[in-house]
Tab-separated table of C-alpha atoms in Angstrom:
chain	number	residue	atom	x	y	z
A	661	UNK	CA	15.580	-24.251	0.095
A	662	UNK	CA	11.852	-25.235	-1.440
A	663	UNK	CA	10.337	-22.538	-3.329
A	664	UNK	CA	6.818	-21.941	-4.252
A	665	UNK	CA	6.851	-22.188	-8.326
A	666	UNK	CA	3.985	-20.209	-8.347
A	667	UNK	CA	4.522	-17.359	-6.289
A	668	UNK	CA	7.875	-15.670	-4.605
A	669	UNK	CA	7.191	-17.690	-0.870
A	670	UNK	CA	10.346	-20.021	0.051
A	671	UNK	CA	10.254	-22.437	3.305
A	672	UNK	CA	11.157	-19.171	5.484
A	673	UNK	CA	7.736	-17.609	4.841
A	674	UNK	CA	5.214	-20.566	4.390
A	675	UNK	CA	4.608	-24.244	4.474
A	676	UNK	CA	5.599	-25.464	0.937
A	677	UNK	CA	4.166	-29.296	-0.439
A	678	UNK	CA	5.526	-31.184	-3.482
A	679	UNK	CA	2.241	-31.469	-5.630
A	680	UNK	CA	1.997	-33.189	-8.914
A	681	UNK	CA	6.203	-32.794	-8.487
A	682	UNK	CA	5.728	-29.238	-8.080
A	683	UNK	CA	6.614	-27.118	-4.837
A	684	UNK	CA	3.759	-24.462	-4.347
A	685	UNK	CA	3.266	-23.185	-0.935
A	686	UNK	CA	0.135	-23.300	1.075
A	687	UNK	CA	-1.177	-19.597	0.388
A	688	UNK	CA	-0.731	-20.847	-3.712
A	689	UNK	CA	-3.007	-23.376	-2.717
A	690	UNK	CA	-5.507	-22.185	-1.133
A	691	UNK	CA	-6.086	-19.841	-4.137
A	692	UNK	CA	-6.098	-22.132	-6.525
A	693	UNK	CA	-9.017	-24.011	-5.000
A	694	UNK	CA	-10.896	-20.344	-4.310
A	695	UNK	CA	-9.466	-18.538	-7.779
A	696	UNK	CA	-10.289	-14.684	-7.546
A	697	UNK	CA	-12.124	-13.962	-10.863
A	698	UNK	CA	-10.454	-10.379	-11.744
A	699	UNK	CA	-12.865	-9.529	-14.161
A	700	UNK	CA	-15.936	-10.220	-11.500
A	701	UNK	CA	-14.081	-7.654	-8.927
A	702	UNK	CA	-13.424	-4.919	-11.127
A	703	UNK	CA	-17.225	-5.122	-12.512
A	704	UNK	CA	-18.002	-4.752	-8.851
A	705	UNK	CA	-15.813	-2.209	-8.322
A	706	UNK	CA	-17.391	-0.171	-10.953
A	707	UNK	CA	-20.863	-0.619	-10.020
A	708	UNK	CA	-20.269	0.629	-6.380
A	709	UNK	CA	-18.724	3.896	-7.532
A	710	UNK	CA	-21.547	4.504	-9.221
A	711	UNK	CA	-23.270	5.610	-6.240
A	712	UNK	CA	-20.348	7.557	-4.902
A	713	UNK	CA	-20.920	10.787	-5.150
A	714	UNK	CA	-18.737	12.116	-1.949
A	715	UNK	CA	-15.440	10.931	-0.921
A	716	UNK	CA	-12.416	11.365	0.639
A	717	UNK	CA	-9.142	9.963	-0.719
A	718	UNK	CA	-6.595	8.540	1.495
A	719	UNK	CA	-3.752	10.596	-0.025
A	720	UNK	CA	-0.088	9.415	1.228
A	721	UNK	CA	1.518	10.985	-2.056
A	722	UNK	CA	3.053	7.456	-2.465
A	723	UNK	CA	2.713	6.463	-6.416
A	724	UNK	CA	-0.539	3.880	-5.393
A	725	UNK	CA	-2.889	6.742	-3.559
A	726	UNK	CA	-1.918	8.916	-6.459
A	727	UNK	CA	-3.164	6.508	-8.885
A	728	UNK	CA	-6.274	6.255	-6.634
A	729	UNK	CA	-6.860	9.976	-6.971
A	730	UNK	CA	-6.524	10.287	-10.570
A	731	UNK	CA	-8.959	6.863	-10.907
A	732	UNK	CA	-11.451	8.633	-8.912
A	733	UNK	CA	-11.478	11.882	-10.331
A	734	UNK	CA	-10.926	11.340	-13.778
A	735	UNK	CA	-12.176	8.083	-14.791
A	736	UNK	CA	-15.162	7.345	-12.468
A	737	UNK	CA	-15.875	11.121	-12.101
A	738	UNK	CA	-16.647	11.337	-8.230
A	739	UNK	CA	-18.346	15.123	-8.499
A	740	UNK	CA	-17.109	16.102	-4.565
A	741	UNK	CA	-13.476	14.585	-3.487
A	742	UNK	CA	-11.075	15.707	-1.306
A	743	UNK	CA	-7.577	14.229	-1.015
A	744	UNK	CA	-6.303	13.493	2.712
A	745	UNK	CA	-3.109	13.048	3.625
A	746	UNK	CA	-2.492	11.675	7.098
A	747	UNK	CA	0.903	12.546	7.908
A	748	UNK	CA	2.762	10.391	10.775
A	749	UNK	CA	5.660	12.334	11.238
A	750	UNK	CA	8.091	10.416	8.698
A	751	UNK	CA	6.877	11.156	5.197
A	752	UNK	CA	9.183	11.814	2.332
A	753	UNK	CA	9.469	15.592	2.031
A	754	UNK	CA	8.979	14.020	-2.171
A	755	UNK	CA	5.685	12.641	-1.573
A	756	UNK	CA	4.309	15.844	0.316
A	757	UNK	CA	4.795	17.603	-2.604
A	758	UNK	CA	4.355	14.831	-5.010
A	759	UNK	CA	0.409	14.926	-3.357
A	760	UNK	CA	0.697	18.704	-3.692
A	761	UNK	CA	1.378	19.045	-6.782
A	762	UNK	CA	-0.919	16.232	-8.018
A	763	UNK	CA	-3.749	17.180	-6.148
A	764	UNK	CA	-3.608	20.749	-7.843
A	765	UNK	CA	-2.895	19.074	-11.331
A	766	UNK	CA	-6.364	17.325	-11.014
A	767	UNK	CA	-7.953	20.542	-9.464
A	768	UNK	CA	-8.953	18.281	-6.308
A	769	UNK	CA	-8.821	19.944	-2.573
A	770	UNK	CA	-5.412	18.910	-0.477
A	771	UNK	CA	-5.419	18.452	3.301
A	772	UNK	CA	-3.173	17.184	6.066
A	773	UNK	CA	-3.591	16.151	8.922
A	774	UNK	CA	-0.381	15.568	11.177
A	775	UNK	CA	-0.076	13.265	13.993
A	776	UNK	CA	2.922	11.647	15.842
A	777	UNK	CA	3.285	8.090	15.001
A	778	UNK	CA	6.882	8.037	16.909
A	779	UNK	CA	5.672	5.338	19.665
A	780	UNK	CA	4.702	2.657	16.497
A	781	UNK	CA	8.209	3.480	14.616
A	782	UNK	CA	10.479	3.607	17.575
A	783	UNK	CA	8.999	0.283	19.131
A	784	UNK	CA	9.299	-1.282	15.869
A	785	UNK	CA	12.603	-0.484	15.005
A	786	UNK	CA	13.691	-1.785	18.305
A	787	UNK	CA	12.227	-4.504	17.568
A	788	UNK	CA	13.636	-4.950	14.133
A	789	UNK	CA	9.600	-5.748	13.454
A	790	UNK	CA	7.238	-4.515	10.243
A	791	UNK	CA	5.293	-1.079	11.795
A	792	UNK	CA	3.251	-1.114	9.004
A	793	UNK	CA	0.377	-3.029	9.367
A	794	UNK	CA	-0.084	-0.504	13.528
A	795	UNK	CA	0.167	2.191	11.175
A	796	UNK	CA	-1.959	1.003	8.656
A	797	UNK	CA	-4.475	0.585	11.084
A	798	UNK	CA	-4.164	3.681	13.185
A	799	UNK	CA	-4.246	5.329	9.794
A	800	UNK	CA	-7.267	4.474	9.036
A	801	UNK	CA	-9.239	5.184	12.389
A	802	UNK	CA	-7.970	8.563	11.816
A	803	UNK	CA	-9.405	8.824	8.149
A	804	UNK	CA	-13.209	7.050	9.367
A	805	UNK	CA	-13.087	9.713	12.086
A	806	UNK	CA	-12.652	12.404	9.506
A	807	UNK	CA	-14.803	10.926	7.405
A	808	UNK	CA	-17.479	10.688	9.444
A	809	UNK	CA	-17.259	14.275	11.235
A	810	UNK	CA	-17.272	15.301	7.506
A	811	UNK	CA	-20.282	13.729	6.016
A	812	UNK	CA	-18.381	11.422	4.001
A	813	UNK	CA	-19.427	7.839	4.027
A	814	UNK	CA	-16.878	6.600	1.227
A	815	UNK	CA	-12.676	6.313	1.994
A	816	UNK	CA	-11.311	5.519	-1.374
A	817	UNK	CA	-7.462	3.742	-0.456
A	818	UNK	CA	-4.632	2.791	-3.274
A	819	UNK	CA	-4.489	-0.840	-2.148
A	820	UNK	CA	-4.127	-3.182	-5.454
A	821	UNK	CA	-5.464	-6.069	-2.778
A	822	UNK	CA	-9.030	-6.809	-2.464
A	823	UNK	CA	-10.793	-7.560	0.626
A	824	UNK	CA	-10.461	-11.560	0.000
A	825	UNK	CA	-12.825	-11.175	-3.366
A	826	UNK	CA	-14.521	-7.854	-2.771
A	827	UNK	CA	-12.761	-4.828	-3.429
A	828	UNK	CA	-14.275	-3.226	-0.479
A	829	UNK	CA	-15.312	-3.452	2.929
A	830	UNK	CA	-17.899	-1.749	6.203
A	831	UNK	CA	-15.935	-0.159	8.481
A	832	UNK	CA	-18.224	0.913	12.143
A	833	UNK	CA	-20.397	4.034	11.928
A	834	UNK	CA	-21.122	2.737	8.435
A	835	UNK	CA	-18.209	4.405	6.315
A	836	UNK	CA	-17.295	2.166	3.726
A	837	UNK	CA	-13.347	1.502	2.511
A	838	UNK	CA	-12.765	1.093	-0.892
A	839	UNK	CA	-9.727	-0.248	-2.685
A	840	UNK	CA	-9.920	1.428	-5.822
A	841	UNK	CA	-6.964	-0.248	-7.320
A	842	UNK	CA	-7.934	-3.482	-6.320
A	843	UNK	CA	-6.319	-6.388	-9.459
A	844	UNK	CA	-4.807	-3.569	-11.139
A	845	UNK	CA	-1.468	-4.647	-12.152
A	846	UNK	CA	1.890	-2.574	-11.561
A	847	UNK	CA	1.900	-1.905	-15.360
A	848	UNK	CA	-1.385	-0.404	-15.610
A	849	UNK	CA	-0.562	1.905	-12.462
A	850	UNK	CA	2.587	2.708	-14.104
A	851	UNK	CA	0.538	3.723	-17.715
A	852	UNK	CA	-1.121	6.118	-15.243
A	853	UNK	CA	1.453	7.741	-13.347
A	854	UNK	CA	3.392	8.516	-17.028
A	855	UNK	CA	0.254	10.817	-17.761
A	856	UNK	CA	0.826	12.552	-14.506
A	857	UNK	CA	3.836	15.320	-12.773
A	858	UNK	CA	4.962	12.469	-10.518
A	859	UNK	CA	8.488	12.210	-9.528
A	860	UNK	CA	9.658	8.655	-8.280
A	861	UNK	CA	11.949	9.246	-4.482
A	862	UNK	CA	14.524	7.307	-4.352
A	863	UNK	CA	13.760	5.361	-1.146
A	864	UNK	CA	14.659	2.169	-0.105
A	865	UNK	CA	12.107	-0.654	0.052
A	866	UNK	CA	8.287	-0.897	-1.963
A	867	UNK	CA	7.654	2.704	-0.983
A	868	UNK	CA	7.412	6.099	-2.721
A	869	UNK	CA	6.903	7.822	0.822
A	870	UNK	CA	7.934	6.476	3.797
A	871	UNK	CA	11.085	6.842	5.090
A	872	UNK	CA	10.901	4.729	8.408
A	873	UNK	CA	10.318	1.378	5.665
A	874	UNK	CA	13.632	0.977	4.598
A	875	UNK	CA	15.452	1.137	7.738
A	876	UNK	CA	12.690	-1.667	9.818
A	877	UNK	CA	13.008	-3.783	6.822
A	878	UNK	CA	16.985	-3.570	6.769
A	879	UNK	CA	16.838	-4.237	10.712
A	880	UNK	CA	13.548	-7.185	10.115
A	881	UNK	CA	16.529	-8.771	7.426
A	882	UNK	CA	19.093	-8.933	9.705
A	883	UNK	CA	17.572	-10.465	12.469
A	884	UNK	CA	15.701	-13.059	10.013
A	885	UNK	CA	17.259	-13.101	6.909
A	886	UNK	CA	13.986	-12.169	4.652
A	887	UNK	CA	11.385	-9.751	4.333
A	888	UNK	CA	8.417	-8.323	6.003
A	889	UNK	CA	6.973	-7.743	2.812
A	890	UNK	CA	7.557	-11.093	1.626
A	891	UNK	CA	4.117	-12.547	1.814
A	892	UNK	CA	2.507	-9.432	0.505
A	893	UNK	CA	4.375	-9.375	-2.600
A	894	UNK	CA	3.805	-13.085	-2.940
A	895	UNK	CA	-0.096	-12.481	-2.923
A	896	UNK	CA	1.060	-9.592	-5.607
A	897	UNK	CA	2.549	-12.010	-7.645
A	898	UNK	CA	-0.002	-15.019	-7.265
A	899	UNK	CA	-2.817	-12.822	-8.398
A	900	UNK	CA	-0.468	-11.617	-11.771
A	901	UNK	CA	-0.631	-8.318	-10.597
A	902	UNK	CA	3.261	-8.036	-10.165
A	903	UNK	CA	6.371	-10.020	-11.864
A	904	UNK	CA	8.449	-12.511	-10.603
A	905	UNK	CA	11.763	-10.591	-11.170
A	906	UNK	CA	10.069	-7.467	-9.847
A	907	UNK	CA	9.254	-9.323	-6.920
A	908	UNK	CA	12.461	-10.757	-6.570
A	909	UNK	CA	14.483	-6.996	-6.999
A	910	UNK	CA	11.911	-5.662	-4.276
A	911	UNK	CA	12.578	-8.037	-1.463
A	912	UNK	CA	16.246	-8.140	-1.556
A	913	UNK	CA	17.666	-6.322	1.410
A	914	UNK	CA	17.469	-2.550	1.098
A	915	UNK	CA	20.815	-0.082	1.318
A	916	UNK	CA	19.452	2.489	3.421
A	917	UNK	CA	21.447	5.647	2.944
A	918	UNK	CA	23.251	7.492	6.162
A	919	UNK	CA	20.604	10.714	5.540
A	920	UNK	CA	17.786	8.764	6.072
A	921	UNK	CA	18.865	6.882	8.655
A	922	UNK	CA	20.001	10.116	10.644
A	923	UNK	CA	16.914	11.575	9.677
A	924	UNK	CA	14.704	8.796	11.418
A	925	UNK	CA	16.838	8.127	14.470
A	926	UNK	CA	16.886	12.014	15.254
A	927	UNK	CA	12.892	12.027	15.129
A	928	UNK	CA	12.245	9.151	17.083
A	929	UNK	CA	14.962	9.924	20.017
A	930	UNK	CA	17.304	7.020	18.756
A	931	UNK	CA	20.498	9.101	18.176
């Protein structure tokens, strides 16, 4: 099986040519024609949050929104934040009070706001498909809603993404999303997190707070023999923002423990 030699993509996930004797897969190509200058989006970055004054942080207690939180607060010194959790019904009882206890650490206001995500995990696990990208989005409708009935025109996420090669992006009514961690590589998140009373869950899959990821990705492998993930952590690694080998260890097919599968079948109605 071809594999990209730049990135973690193999012929299951993308189209892969022999150039110059070297496999690299079509998404590798593409970016090295349209490079994303790292340097240029973190300047960017830092001139836009120097006219936020007022935000709200989207706060899943995961390691990546922490990091967000702790950017925002400490380093570019937001005077009015207020860390949101959006709760869909299956979050690690660690990260709830991995965002309690962090929020309080950095003396920043904690909310949650619950909702019932049950119809995206239970279709998607039937399925054996990724939920992530309907909850994701239904997500983040929730937090421009709050944001807007709050006065807040600014959503600060944990994504280490950009927006193609602009770490943010308008959303309607004019709120605008920003991926604070946007190029920041794993190591530098990690440098972070050591400063901070964050305790790594042991869940299955590239999560510190889910627990419906590991079981759709052990059901998404066994149907098709690779990861949902796969082509996210690729980009991760094509833009140096992740290692190879870490790459490799993340998308091998998770060992979801009994608990936490008997903990997500009871909640959706799948026992």
């Amino acid at each position: 099986m071809l594999k990209c030699s730049l990135c973690v993509n193999d012929e299951r996930t993308a189209r892969i040519d022999i150039i110059d004797g070297r496999p690299i897969c079509r998404e590798c190509q593409v970016y090295l024609r349209h490079p994303i200058d790292r340097e240029k989006v973190r300047r960017e970055l830092k001139e836009l949050m120097r006219d936020v004054n007022k935000a709200v942080v989207a706060y899943s207690g995961g390691k990546d929104s922490v990091v967000a939180l702790y950017l925002a607060k400490e380093v570019y010194k937001v005077p009015e934040l207020e860390a949101v959790m959006v709760d869909h019904g299956l979050m690690a009882e660690e990260a709830i009070e991995n965002a309690k206890r962090i929020a309080e650490h950095l003396g920043v206001p904690f909310k949650v706001l619950r909702y019932d995500y049950s119809d995206i995990f239970r279709n998607a696990l039937l399925k054996a498909q990724s939920p992530c990208r309907a909850c994701s989005k239904r997500t983040m409708e929730k937090l421009r809603k709050y944001a807007l009935r709050n006065g807040y025109r600014y959503i600060i996420t944990g994504h280490e993404l950009p927006f193609g090669h602009h770490p943010y992006r308008l959303m309607s009514g004019g709120v605008v999303q920003i991926r604070l961690l946007s190029m920041m590589t794993e190591r530098e998140r990690f440098e972070i997190l050591e400063k901070l009373p964050f305790e790594f869950p042991e869940l299955p899959g590239y999560t510190t707070n889910c627990l419906v990821l590991g079981p759709a990705l052990q059901l998404y492998w066994e149907k098709h023999g690779h990861s949902f993930e796969h082509r996210r952590i690729a980009a991760l690694v094509r833009y140096g923002l992740m290692s190879r080998e870490k790459a490799e260890r993340e998308l091998q097919k998770p060992e979801v423990p009994e608990w936490q599968w008997e903990i997500v079948k009871k909640r959706l109605g799948l026992t």
